[in-house]
Tab-separated table of C-alpha atoms in Angstrom:
chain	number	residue	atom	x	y	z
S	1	UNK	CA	0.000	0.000	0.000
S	2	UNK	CA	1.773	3.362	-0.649
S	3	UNK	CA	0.119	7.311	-0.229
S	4	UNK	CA	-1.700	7.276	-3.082
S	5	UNK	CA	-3.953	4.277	-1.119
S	6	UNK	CA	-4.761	6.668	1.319
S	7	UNK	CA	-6.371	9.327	-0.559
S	8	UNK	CA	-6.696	12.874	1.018
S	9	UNK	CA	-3.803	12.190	3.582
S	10	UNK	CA	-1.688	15.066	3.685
S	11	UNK	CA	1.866	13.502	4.589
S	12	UNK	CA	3.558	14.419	8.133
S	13	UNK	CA	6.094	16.799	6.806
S	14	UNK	CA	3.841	18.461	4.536
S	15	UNK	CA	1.148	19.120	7.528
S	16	UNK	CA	4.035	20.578	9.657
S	17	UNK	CA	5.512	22.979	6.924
S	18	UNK	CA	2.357	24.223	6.180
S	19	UNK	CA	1.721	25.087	9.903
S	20	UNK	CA	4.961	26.824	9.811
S	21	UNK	CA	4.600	28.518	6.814
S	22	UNK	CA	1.109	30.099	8.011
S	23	UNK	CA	1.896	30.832	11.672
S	24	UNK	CA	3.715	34.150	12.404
S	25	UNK	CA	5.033	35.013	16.246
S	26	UNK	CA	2.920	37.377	18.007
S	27	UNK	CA	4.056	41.078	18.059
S	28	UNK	CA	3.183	41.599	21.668
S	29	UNK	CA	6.277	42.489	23.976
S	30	UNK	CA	6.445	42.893	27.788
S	31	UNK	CA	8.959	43.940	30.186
S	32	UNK	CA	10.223	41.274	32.986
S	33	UNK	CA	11.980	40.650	36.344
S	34	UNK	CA	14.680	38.017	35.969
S	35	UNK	CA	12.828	36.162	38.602
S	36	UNK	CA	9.841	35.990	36.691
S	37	UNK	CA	11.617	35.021	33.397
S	38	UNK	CA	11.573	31.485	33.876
S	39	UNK	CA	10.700	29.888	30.616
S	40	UNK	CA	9.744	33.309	28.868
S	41	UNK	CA	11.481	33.942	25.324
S	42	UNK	CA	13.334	37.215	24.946
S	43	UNK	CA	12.015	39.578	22.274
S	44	UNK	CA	15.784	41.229	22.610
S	45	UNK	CA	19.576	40.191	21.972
S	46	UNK	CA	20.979	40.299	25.977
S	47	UNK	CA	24.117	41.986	25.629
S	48	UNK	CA	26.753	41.762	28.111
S	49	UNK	CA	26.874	44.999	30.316
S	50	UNK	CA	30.042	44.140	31.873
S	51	UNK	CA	32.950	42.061	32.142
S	52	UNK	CA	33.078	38.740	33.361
S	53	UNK	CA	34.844	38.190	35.920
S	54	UNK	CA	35.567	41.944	35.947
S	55	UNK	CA	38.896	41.972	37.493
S	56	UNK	CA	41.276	39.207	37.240
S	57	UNK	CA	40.923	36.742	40.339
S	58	UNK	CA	42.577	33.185	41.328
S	59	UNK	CA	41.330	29.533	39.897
S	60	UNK	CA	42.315	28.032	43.309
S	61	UNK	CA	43.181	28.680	46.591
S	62	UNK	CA	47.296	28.676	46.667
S	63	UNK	CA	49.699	31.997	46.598
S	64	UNK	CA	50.085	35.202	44.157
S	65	UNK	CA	53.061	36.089	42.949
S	66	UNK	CA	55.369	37.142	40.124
S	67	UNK	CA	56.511	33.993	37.847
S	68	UNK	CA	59.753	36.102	36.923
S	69	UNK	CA	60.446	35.955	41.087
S	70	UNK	CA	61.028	32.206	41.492
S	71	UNK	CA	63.365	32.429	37.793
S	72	UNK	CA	66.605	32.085	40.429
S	73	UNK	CA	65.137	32.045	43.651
S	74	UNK	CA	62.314	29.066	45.079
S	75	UNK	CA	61.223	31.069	48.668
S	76	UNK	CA	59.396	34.286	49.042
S	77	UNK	CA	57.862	36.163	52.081
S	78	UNK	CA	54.476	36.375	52.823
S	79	UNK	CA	53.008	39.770	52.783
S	80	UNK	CA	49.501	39.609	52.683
S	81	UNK	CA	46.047	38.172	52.487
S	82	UNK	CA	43.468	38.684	49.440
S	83	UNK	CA	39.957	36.960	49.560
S	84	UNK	CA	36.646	36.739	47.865
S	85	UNK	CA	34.952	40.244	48.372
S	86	UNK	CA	38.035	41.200	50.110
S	87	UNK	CA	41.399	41.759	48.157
S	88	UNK	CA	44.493	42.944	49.222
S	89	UNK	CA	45.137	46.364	49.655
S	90	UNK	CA	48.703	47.527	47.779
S	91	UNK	CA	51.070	45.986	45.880
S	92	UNK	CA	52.968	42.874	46.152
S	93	UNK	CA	56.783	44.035	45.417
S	94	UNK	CA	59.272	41.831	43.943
S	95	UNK	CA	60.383	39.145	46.544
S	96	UNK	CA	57.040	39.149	48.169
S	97	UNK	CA	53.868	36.371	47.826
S	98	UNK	CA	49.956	36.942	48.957
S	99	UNK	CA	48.056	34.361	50.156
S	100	UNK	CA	45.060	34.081	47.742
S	101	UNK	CA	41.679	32.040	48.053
S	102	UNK	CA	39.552	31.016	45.057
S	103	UNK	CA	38.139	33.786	43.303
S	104	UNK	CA	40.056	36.690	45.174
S	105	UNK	CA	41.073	39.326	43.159
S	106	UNK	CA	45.214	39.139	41.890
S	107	UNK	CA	46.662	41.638	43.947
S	108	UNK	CA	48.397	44.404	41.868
S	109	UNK	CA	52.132	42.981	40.628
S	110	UNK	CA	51.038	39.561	40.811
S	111	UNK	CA	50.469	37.165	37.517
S	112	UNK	CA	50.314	33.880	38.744
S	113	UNK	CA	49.081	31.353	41.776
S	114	UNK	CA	50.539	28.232	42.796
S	115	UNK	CA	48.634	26.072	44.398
S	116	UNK	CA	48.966	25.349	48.067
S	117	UNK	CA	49.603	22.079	47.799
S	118	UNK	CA	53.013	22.568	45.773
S	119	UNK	CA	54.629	24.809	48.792
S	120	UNK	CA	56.042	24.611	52.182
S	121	UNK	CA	55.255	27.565	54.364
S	122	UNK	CA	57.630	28.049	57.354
S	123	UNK	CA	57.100	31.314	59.553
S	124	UNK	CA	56.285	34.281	56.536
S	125	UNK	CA	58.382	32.318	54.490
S	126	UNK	CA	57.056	30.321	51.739
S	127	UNK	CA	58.838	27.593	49.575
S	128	UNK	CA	57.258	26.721	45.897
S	129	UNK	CA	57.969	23.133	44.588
S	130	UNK	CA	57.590	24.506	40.858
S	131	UNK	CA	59.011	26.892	38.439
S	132	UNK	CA	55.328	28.404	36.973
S	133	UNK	CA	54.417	29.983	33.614
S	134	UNK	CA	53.071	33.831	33.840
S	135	UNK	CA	49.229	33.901	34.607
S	136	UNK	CA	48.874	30.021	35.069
S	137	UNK	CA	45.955	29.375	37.912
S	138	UNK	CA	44.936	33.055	36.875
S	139	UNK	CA	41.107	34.058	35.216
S	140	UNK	CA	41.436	37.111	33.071
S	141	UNK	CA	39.106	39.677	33.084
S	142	UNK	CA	36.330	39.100	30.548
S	143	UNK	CA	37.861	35.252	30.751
S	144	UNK	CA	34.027	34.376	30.584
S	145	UNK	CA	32.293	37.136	28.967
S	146	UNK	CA	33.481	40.001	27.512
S	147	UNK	CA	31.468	43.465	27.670
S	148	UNK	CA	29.065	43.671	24.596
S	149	UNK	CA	28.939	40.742	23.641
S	150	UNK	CA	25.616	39.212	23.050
S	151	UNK	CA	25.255	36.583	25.333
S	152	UNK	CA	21.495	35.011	25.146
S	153	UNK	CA	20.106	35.851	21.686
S	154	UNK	CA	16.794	37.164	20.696
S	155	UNK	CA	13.949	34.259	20.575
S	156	UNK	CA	15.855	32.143	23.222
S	157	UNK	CA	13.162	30.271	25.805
S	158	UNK	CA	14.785	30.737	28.906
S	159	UNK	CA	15.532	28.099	31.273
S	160	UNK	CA	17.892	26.777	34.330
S	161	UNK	CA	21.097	27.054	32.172
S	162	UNK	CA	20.294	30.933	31.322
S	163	UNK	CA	19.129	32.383	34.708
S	164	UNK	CA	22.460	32.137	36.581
S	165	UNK	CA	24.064	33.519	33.034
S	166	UNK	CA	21.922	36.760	33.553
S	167	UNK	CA	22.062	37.303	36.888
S	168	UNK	CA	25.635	36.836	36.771
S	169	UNK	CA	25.643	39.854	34.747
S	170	UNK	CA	23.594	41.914	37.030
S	171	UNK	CA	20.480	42.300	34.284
S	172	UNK	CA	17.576	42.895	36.437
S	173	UNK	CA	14.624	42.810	33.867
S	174	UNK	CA	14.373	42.559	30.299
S	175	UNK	CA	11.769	42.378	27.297
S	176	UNK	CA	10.046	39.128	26.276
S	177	UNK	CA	7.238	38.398	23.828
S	178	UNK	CA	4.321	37.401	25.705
S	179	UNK	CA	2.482	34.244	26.074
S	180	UNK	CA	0.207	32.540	23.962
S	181	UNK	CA	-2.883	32.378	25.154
S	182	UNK	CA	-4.386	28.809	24.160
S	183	UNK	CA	-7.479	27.823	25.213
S	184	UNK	CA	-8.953	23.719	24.965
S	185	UNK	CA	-11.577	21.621	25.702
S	186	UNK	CA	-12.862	18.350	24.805
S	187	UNK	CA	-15.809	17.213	23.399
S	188	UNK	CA	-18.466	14.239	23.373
S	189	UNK	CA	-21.526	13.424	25.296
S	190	UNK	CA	-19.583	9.803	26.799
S	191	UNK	CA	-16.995	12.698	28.726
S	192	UNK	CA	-17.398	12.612	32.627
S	193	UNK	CA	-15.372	14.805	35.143
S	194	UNK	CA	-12.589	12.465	36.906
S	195	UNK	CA	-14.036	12.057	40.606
S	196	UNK	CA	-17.495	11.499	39.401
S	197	UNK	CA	-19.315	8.002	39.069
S	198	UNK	CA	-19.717	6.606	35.272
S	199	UNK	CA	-22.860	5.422	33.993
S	200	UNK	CA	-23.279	3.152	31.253
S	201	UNK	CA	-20.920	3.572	27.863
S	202	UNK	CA	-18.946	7.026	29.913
S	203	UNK	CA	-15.610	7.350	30.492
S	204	UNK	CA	-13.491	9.818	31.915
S	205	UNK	CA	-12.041	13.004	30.281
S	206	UNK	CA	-8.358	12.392	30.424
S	207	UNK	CA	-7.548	14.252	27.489
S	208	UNK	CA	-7.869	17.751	28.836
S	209	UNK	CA	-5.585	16.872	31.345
S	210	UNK	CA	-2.895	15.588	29.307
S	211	UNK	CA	-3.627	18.895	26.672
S	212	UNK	CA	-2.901	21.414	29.949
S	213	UNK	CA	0.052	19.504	30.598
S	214	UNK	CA	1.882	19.886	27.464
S	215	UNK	CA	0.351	23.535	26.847
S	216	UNK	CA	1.794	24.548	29.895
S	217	UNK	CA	5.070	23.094	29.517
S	218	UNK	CA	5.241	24.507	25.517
S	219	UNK	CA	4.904	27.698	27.688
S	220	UNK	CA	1.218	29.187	26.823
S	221	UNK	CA	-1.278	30.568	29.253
S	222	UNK	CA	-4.132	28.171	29.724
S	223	UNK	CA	-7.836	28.821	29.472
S	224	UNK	CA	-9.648	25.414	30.139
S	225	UNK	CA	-13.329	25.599	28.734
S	226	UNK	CA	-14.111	21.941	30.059
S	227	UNK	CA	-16.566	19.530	28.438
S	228	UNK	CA	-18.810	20.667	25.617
S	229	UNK	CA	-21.567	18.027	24.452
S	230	UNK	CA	-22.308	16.909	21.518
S	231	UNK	CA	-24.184	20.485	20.595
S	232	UNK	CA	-23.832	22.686	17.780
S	233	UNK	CA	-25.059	25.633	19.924
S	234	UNK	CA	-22.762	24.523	23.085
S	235	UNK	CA	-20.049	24.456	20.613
S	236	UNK	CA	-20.660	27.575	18.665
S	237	UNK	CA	-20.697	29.423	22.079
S	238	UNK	CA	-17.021	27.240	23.147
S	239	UNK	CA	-15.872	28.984	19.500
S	240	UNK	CA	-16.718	31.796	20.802
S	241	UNK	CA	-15.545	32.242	23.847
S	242	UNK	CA	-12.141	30.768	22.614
S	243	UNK	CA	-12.010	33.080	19.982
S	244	UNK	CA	-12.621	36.066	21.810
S	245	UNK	CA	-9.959	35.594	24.760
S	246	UNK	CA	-6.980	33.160	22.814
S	247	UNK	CA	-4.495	33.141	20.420
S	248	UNK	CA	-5.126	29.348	19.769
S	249	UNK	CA	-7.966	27.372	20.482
S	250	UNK	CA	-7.185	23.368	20.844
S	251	UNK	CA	-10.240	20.826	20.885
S	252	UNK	CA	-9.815	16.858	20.704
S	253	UNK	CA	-13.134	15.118	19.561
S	254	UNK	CA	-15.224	16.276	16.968
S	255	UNK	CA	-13.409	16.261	13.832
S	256	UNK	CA	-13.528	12.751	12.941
S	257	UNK	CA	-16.664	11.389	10.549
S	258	UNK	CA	-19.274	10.427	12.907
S	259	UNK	CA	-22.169	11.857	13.239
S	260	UNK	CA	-22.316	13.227	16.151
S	261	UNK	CA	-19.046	15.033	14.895
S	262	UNK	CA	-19.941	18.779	14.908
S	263	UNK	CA	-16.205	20.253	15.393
S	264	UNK	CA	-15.482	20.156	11.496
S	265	UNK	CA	-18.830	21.982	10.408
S	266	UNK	CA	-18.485	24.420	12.803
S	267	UNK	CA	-14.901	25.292	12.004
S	268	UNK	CA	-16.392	25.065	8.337
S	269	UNK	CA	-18.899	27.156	9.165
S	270	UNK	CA	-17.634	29.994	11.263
S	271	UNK	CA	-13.807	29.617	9.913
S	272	UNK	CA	-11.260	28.441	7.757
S	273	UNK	CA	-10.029	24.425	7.294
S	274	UNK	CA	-6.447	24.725	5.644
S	275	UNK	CA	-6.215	20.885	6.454
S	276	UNK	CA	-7.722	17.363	7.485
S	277	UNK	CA	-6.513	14.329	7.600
S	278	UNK	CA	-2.918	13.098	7.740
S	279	UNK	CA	-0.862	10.010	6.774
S	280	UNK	CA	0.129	9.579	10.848
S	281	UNK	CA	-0.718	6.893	12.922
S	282	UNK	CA	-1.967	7.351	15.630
S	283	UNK	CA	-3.543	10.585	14.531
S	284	UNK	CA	-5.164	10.655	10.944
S	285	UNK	CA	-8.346	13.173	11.935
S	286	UNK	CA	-6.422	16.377	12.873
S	287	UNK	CA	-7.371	19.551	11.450
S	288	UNK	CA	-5.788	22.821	11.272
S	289	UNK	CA	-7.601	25.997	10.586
S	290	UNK	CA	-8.453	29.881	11.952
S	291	UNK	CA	-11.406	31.090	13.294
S	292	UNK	CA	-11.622	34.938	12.959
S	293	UNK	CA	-7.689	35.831	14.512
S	294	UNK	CA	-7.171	32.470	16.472
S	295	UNK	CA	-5.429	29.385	15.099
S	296	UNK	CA	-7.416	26.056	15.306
S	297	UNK	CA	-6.033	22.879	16.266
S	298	UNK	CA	-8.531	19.972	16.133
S	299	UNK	CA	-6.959	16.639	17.593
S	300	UNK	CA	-8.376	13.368	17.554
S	301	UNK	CA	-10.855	12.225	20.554
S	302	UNK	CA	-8.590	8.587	21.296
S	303	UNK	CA	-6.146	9.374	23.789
S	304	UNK	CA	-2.520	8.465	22.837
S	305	UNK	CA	-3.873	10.153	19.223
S	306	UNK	CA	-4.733	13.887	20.694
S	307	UNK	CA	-0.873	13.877	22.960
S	308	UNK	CA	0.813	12.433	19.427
S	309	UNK	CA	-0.505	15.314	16.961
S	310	UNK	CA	-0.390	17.979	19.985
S	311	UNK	CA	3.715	16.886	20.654
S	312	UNK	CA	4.047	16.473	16.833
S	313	UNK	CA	1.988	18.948	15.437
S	314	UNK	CA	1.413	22.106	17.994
S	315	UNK	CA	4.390	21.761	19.750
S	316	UNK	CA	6.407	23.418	17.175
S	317	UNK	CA	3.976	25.685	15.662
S	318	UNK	CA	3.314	27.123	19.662
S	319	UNK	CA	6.926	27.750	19.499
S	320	UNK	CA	6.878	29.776	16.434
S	321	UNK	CA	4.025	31.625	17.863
S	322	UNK	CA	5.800	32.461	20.923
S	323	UNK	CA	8.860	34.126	19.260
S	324	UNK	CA	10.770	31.159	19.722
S	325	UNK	CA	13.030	31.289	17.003
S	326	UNK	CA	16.028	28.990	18.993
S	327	UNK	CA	13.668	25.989	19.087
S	328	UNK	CA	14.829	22.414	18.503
S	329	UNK	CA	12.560	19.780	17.430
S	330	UNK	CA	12.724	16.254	19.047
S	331	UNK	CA	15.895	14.350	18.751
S	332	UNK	CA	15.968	11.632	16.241
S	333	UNK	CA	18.834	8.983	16.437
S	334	UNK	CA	19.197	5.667	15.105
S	335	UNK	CA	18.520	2.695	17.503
S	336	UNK	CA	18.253	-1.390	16.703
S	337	UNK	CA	15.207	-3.254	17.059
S	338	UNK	CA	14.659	-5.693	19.882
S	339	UNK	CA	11.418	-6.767	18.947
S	340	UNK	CA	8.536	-6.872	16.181
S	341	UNK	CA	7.287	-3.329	15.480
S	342	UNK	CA	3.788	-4.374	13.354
S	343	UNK	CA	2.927	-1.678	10.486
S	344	UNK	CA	1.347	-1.519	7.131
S	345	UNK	CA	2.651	0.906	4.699
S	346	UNK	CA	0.537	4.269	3.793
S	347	UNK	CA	1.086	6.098	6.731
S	348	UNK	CA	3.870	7.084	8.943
S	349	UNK	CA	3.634	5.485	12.541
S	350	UNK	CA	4.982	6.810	15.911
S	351	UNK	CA	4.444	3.658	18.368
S	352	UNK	CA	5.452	3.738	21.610
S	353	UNK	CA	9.057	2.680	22.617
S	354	UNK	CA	11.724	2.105	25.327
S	355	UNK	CA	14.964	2.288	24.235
S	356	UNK	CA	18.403	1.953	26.301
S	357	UNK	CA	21.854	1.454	25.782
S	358	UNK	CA	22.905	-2.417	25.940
S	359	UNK	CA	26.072	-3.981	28.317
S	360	UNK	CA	27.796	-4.153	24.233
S	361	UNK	CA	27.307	-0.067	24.138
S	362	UNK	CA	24.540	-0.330	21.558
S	363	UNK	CA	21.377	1.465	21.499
S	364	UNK	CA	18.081	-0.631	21.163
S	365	UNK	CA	14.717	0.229	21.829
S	366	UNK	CA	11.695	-2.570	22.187
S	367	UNK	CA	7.999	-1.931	21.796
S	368	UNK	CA	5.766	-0.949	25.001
S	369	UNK	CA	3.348	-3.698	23.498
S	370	UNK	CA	-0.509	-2.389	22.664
S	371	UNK	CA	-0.123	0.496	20.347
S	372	UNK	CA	-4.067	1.131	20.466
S	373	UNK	CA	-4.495	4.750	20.082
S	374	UNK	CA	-6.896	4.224	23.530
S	375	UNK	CA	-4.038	1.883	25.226
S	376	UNK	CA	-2.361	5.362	27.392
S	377	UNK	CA	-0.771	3.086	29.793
S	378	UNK	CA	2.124	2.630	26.875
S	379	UNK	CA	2.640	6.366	27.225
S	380	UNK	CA	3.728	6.227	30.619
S	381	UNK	CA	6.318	3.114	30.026
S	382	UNK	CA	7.649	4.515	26.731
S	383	UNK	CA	10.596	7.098	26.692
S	384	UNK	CA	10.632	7.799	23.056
S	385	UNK	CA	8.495	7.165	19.714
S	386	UNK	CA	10.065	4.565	17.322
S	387	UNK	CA	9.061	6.954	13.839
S	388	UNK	CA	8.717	3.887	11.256
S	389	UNK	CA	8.427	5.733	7.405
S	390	UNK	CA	5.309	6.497	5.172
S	391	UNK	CA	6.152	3.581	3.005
S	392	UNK	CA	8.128	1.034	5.712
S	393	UNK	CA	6.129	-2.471	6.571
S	394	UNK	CA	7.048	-4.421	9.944
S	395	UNK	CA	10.106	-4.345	11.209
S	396	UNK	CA	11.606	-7.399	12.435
S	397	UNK	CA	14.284	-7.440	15.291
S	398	UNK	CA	17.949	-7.046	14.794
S	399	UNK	CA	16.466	-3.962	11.598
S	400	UNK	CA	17.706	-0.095	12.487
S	401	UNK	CA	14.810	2.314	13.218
S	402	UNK	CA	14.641	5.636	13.750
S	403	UNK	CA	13.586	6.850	17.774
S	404	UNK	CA	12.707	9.891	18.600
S	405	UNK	CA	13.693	10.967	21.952
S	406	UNK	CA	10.999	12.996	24.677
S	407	UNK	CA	12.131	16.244	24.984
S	408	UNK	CA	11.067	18.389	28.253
S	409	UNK	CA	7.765	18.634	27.780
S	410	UNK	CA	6.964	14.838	28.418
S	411	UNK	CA	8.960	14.773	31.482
C-alpha cells in the first residue's frame, strides 16, 4: 500500500511545513523581572553589560606572585592576604607572595598562583615546589564574557542554564514576547469529570488533562473551557468564547466522521479548514484551521492520538508563535530493534518505545506492546516514539529504526 492508497492524507512533513509557513510570532512584547523570566522567550539580543569576571581573580586557593620571582630564587615572604569580596590592599613588590583564596582578586604585581599544595610555608616564608608559567591558575578579566557581547540571543526560551548567566551579569529585567494564550476543551456526550461516578458507555475526560500539561510546559497561558456536548449551539458558544480571549484554540473530539461530529462543520462554518486528515498513525483526523484571529487545532478524541498530533503537530507551531526562534525539534537517532514493530505501509507510525543502551554499548529500543491509540498506559512506560516511514512495513528485530527521543515537555 503506498500514499496514493490513502487518498486525502496530507503527509507528516507536509502538515508541519504548512503550519509553519502560516503561523507568524505574536508582536506583543512585555517587560520582565529576571525572577519571573523562567521559561519566557526574549524579544531582545541580551548583551553583556560588563565584564566577566571583571577583574582578574585566582582559579584556586594557593599563593600570588610574580613567575619572573622564582626564575633564580624558590622562597618568598608572605606579605599579605586577598579573599573573595576582600582583596588585598597595595602591591605585592618583587620578593614578596599573597596568600590568595579562590576567586580573590590578583593583587596588583602579581600574575600567577601556585597552588597550596606545591609549597612549604615556614614562619612568613614560603617555599614553591615549581618553576610556573606567567598567569597560570589566573582568570582574566572578561575570561568568561566580555562586555558587549551578546550573550542570550533574541527568541531564546529561557531556562535553568540561562538564569544564573543573567544574573551573573547583574540584568535585572528585560523584554520578552508574551504568552500565547491557548485555550482547549474536549468534546463528546460519553466525557465525565474524573471524581465522578460513570454510567453506562462514559468514560473519563483524560484528554484535557494531558492537553494542559503539554500547553503549559510549551509555555502558553491556559484557558480550560471543560466539556462541551455533543451540541452545535454549546459548541458555537465554546468557538466563541475561545475566539474572543486566545491566540489558539485546541479541541480533541469532533473532527472525525461520525455523526455526532460537529467540530469540522463548525470550524467550516464559522472559519477556515487549511487541512484534514494526515498520513500519521496514531492521529489521521487532525485539522488545522483559523477562526476569525485564532489558530485552530482539532486533535483526535482517542487518547494516545490527541498527545501524538499535539507533541508532533502544535508543539512546534506554539513555538513559532511564541517568538521562539532557537527551538529544537525532538531528537531523532538511530537505535536497533529488539522486537517486532507491526505496520502496514501508507502512513507514517509513531508507536510507543523504550529504548536503552545495551552492556555491548549499543542502542536498542523494544515496543511498550498495545499500540491502540486508547491503550495510554504505553505512554507512561515509553521514553521515546520509534518513527517507522510512510512507506516502511514491519520491522523485524535485529532492523535499524529511527527513535525519537521525549524532549522536556513529556517529562
Amino acid at each position: 500500500m503506498g500514499c496514493c492508497d490513502a487518498p486525502g492524507l496530507m503527509p507528516v512533513e507536509t502538515a508541519l511545513d504548512k503550519i509553519l509557513a502560516d503561523v507568524k510570532p505574536l508582536d506583543s512584547v512585555m517587560t520582565v523581572a529576571l525572577s519571573d523570566a523562567m521559561g519566557r522567550v526574549l524579544a531582545e539580543d541580551i548583551l553583556s553589560p560588563i565584564n566577566v569576571p571583571p577583574f582578574a581573580n585566582s582559579a584556586m586557593d594557593g599563593y600570588a606572585l610574580r613567575a619572573n620571582d622564582l626564575k633564580d630564587n624558590d622562597t618568598l615572604v608572605l606579605s599579605g592576604k586577598s579573599f573573595a569580596g576582600v582583596p588585598f590592599e597595595g602591591v605585592c613588590e618583587a620578593g614578596q607572595c599573597i596568600r590568595i583564596m579562590t576567586g580573590a582578586q590578583m593583587p596588583e604585581g602579581t600574575d600567577v598562583v601556585i597552588m597550596q599544595e606545591e609549597t612549604e610555608v615556614k614562619g612568613d616564608n614560603v617555599s614553591f615546589l615549581i618553576k610556573p608559567e606567567a598567569h597560570d591558575n589566573v582568570r582574566p578579566i572578561g575570561d568568561d564574557v566580555h562586555q558587549g557581547d551578546t550573550v542570550v540571543a533574541k527568541g531564546t526560551r529561557i531556562t535553568a542554564r540561562e538564569m544564573p548567566l543573567l544574573a551573573s551579569l547583574g540584568i535585572a529585567e528585560f523584554s520578552v514576547f508574551a504568552r500565547p494564550v491557548a485555550a482547549f476543551f474536549s468534546t463528546g456526550d460519553e466525557l465525565r469529570p474524573v471524581g465522578e461516578p460513570l454510567a453506562a458507555g462514559q468514560i473519563y475526560d483524560s484528554n484535557r488533562y494531558g492537553i494542559r500539561a503539554l500547553l503549559e510546559k510549551f509555555g502558553c497561558d491556559v484557558l480550560d473551557l471543560g466539556i462541551i456536548p455533543d451540541c452545535p449551539e454549546k459548541l458555537r458558544e465554546a468557538f466563541k468564547k475561545a475566539t474572543s480571549e486566545a491566540d489558539v484554540l485546541v479541541t480533541s473530539g469532533g473532527v472525525s466522521v461520525g455523526e455526532a461530529d460537529y467540530t469540522k462543520d463548525i470550524l467550516e462554518e464559522q472559519g477556515e479548514i487549511g487541512f484534514w486528515k494526515i498520513a500519521m498513525k496514531p492521529g489521521k483526523p487532525f485539522a488545522f484551521g483559523t477562526i476569525d484571529n485564532t489558530w485552530f487545532c482539532g486533535l483526535p478524541g482517542n487518547p494516545v492520538s490527541a498527545m501524538l498530533t499535539l507533541y508532533q503537530l502544535v508543539q512546534p507551531m506554539l513555538a513559532q508563535l511564541s517568538g521562539h526562534s532557537q527551538y529544537q525539534p525532538p531528537q531523532r537517532i538511530t537505535a536497533k530493534a529488539t522486537t517486532l514493530f507491526k505496520k502496514r505501509p501508507g502512513r507514517t507510525d509513531f508507536q510507543r518505545g523504550i529504548y536503552q543502551i545495551n552492556p555491548q554499548g549499543q542502542l536498542e529500543v523494544a515496543t511498550t506492546g498495545n499500540q491502540g491509540s486508547g491503550a495510554f498506559s504505553s505512554m507512561h512506560q515509553a521514553n521515546c516514539f520509534v518513527v517507522l516511514e510512510q512507506e516502511r512495513g514491519r520491522v523485524s528485530p535485529g532492523e535499524d529504526v529511527t527513535i525519537e527521543l521525549f524532549n522536556h515537555s513529556m517529562y
